[in-house]
PDB file of C-alpha atoms in Angstrom:
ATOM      1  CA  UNK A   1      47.416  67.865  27.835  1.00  0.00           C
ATOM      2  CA  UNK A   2      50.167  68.854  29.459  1.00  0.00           C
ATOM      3  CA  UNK A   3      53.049  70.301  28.121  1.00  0.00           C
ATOM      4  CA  UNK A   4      56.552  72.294  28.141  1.00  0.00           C
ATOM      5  CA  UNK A   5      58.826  74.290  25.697  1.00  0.00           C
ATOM      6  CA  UNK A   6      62.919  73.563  25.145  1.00  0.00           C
ATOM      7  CA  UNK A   7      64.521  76.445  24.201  1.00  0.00           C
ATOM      8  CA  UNK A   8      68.204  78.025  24.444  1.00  0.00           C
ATOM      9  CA  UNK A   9      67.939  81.775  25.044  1.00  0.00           C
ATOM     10  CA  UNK A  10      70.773  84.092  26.555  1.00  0.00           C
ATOM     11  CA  UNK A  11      69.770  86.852  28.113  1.00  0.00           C
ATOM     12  CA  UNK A  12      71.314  89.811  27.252  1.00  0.00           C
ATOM     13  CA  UNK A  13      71.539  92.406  29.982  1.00  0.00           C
ATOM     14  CA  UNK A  14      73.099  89.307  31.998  1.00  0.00           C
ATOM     15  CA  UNK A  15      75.484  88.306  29.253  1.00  0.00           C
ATOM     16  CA  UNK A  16      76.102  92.221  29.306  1.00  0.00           C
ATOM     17  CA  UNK A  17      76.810  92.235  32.870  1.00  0.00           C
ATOM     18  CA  UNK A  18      78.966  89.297  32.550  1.00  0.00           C
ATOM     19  CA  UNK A  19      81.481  91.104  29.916  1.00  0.00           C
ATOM     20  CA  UNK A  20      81.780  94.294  31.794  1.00  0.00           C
ATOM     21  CA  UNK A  21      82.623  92.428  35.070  1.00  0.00           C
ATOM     22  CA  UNK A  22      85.336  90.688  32.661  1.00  0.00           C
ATOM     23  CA  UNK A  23      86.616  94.056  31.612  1.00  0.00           C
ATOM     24  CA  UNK A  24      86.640  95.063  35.514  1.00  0.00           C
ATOM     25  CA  UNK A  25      88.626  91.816  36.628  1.00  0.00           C
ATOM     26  CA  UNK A  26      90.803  92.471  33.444  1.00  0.00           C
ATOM     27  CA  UNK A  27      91.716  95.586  34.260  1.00  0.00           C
ATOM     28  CA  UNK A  28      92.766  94.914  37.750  1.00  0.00           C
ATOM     29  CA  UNK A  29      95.010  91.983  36.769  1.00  0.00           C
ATOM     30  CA  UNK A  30      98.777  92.130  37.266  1.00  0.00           C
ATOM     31  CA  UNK A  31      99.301  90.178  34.384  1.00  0.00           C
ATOM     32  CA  UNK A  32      97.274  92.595  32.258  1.00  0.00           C
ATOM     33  CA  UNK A  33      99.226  96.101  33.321  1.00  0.00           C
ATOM     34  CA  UNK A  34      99.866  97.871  30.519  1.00  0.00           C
ATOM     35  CA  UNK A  35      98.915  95.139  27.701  1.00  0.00           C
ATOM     36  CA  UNK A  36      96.397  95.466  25.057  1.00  0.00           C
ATOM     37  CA  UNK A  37      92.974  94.101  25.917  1.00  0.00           C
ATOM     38  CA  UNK A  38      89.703  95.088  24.131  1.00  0.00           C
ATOM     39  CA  UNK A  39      85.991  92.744  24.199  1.00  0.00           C
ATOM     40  CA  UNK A  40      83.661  94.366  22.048  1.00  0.00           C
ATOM     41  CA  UNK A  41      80.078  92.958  22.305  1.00  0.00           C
ATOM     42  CA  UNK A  42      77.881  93.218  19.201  1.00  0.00           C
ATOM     43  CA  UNK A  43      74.575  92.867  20.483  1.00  0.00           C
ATOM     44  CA  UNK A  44      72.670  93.106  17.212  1.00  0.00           C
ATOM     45  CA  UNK A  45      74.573  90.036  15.949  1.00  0.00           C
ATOM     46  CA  UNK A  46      75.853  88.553  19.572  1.00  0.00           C
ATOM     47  CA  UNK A  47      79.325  88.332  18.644  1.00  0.00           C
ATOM     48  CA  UNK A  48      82.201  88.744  21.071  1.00  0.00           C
ATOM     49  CA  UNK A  49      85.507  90.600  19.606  1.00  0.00           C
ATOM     50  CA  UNK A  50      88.105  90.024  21.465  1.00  0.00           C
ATOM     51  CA  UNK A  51      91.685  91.186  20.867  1.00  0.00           C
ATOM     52  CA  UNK A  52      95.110  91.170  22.746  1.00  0.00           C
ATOM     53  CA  UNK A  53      98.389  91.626  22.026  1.00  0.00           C
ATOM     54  CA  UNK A  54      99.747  87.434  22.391  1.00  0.00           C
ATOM     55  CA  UNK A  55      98.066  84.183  22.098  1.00  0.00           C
ATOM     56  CA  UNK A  56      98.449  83.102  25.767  1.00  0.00           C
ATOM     57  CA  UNK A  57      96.754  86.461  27.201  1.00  0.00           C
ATOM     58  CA  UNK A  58      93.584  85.292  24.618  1.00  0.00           C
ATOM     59  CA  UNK A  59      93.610  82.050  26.325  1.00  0.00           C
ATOM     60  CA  UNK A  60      93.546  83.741  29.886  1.00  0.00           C
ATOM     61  CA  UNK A  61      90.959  86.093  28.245  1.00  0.00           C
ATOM     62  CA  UNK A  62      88.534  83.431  27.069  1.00  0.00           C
ATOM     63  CA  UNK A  63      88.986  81.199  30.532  1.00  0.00           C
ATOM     64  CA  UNK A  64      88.230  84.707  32.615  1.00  0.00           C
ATOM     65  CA  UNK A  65      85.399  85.076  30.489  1.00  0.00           C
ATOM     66  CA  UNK A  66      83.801  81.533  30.691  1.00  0.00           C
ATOM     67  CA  UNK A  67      84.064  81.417  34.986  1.00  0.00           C
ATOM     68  CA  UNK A  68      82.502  84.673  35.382  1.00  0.00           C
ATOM     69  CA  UNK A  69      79.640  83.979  32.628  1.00  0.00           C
ATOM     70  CA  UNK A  70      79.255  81.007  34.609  1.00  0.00           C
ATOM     71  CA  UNK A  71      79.090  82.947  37.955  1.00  0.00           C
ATOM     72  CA  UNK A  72      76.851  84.599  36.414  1.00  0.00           C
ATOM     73  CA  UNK A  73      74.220  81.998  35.739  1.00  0.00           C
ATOM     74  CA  UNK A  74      75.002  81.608  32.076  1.00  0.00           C
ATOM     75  CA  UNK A  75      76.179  78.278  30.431  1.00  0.00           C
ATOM     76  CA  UNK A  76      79.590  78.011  29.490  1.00  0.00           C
ATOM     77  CA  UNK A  77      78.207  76.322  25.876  1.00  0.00           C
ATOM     78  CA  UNK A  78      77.093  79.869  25.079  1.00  0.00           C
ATOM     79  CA  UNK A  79      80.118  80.925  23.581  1.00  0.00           C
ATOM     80  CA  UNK A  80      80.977  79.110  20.094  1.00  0.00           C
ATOM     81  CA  UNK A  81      84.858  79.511  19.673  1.00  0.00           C
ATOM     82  CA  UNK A  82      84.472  77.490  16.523  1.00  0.00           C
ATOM     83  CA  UNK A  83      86.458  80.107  14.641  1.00  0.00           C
ATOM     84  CA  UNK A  84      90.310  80.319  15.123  1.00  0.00           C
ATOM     85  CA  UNK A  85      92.044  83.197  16.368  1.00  0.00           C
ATOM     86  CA  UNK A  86      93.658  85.453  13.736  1.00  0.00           C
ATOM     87  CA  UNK A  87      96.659  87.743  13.745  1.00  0.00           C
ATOM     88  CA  UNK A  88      96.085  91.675  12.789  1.00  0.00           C
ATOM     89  CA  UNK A  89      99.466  93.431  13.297  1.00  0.00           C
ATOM     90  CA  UNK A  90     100.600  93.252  16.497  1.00  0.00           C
ATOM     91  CA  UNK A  91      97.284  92.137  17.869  1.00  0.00           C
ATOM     92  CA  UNK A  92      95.245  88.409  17.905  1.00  0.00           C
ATOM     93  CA  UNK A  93      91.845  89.088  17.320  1.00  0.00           C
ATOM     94  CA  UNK A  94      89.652  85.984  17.603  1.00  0.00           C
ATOM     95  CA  UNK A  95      85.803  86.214  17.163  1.00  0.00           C
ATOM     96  CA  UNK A  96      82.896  84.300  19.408  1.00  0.00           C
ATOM     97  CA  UNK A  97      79.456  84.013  18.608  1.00  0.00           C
ATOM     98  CA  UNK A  98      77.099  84.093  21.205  1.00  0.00           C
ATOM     99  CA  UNK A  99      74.235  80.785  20.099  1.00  0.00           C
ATOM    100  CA  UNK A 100      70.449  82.184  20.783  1.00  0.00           C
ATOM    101  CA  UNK A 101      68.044  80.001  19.562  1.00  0.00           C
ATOM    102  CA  UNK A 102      67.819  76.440  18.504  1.00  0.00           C
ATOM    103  CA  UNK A 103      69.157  75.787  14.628  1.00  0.00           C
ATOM    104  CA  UNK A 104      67.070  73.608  12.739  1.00  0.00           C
ATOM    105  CA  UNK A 105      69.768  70.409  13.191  1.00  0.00           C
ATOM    106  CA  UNK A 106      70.044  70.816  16.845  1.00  0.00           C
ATOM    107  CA  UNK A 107      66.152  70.433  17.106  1.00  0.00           C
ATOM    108  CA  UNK A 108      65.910  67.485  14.867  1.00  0.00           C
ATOM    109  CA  UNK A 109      68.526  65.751  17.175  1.00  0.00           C
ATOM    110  CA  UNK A 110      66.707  66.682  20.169  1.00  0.00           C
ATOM    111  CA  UNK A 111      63.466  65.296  18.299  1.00  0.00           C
ATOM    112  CA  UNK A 112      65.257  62.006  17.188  1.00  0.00           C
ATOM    113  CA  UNK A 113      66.351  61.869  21.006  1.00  0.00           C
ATOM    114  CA  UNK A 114      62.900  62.206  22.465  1.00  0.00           C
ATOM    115  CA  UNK A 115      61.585  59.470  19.864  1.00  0.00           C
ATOM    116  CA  UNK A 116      64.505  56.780  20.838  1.00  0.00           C
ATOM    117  CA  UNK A 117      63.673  57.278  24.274  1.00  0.00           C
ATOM    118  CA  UNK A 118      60.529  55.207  23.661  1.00  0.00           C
ATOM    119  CA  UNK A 119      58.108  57.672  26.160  1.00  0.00           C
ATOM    120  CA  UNK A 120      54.787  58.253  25.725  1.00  0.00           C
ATOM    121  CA  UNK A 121      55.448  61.995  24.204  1.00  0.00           C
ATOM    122  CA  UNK A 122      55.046  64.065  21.384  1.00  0.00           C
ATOM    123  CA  UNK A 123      57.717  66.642  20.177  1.00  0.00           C
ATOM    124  CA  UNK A 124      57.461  69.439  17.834  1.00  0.00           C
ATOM    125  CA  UNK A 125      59.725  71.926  16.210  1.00  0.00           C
ATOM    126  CA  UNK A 126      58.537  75.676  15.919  1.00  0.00           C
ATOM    127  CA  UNK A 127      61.004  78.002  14.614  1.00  0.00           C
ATOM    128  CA  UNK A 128      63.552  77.718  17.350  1.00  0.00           C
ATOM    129  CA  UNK A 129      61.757  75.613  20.019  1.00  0.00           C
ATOM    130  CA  UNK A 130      60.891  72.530  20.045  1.00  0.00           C
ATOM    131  CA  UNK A 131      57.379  71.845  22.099  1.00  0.00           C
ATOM    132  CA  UNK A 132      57.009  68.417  24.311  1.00  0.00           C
ATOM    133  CA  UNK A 133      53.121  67.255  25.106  1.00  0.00           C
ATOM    134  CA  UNK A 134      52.080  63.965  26.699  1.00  0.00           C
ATOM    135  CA  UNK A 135      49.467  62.608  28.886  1.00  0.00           C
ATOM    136  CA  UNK A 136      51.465  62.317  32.247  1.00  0.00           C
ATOM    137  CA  UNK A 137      53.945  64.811  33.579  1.00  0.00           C
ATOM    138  CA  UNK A 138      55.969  62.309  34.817  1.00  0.00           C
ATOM    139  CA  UNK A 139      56.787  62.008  31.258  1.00  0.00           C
ATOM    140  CA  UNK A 140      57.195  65.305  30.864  1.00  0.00           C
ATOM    141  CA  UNK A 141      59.839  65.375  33.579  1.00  0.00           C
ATOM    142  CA  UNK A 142      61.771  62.639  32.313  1.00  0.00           C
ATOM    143  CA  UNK A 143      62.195  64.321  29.040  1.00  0.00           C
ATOM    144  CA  UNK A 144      63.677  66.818  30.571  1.00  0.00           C
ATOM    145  CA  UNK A 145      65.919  64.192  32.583  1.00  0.00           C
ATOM    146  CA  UNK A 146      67.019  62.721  29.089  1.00  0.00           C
ATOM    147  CA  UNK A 147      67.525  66.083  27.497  1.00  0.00           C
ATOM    148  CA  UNK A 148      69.701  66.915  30.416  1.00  0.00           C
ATOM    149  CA  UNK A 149      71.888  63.719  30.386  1.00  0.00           C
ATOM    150  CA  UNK A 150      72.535  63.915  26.744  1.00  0.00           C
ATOM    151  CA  UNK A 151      75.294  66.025  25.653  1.00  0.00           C
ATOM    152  CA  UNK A 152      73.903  68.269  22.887  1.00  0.00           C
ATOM    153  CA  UNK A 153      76.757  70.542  23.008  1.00  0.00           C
ATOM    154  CA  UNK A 154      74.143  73.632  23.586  1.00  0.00           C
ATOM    155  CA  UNK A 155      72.474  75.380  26.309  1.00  0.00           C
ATOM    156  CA  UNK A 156      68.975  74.507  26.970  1.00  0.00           C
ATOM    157  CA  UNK A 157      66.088  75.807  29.316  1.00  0.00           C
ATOM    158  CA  UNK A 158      62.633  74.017  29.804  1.00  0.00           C
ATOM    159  CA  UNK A 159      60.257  76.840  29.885  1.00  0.00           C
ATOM    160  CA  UNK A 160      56.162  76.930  30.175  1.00  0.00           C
ATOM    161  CA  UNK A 161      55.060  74.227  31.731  1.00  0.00           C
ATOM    162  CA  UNK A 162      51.667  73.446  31.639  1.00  0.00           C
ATOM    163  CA  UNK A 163      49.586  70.907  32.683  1.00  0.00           C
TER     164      UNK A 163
END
């Protein structure tokens, strides 16, 4: 039977490449001469520290960082900037996590979506993917259509398709 996976997995040496050319543009800046600016990237834990000295530059920071993560083929939903932005002495420090991996609500939803949708498919959740099968791949493709259209609020890819 054919069938595909739906995952959401960042790639790291491209989310790595994607901070560093940050820290280039940063640098460069006018706006940025002689201001505080530091992104640390925790790769074990994928969280983004970044700090600057006033609220406005973190704004310019963050919107810097989403177009070139974008230019570099990443999805701007990546970043979860769910947690506000604190003050440490003279600095604003805010911390983004990077999302890798499905969490066990987001899959149910995507499950519950698949089911509404009334097609001729089966989904399944393992661990952080959630696996599609069905008889047709027409079916297949329009699951991936739906998934798609819906706004989930997180990155997905559609990965081995087999048929």
């Amino acid at each position: 039977m054919p069938s595909f996976d739906i995952v959401s997995k960042v790639d790291l040496q491209t989310l790595d490449n994607a901070i560093n050319t940050v820290k280039k543009e940063i640098t460069n800046r006018f706006d940025f001469k002689d201001s505080h600016v530091n992104l640390e990237l925790n790769k074990k834990d994928l969280k983004l520290t970044v700090e600057v000295e006033s609220d406005m530059k973190l704004g310019q920071v963050i919107d810097v960082l989403i177009s070139r993560s974008m230019r570099q083929g990443l999805d701007a939903t990546i970043y979860d900037q769910s947690k506000e932005p604190y003050q440490s002495g003279k600095v604003y420090k805010q911390d983004i996590l990077v999302r890798n991996g499905i969490k066990q609500e987001d899959a149910k939803k995507i499950v519950k979506l698949i089911k509404d949708s009334g097609l001729k498919v089966q989904a399944a959740i393992m661990d952080d993917i959630v696996r599609v099968t069905g008889k047709k791949i027409d079916d297949l493709q329009d699951v991936i259509q739906l998934c798609r259209n819906a706004n989930l609020g997180i990155p997905l890819q559609y990965i081995n398709m087999k048929s």
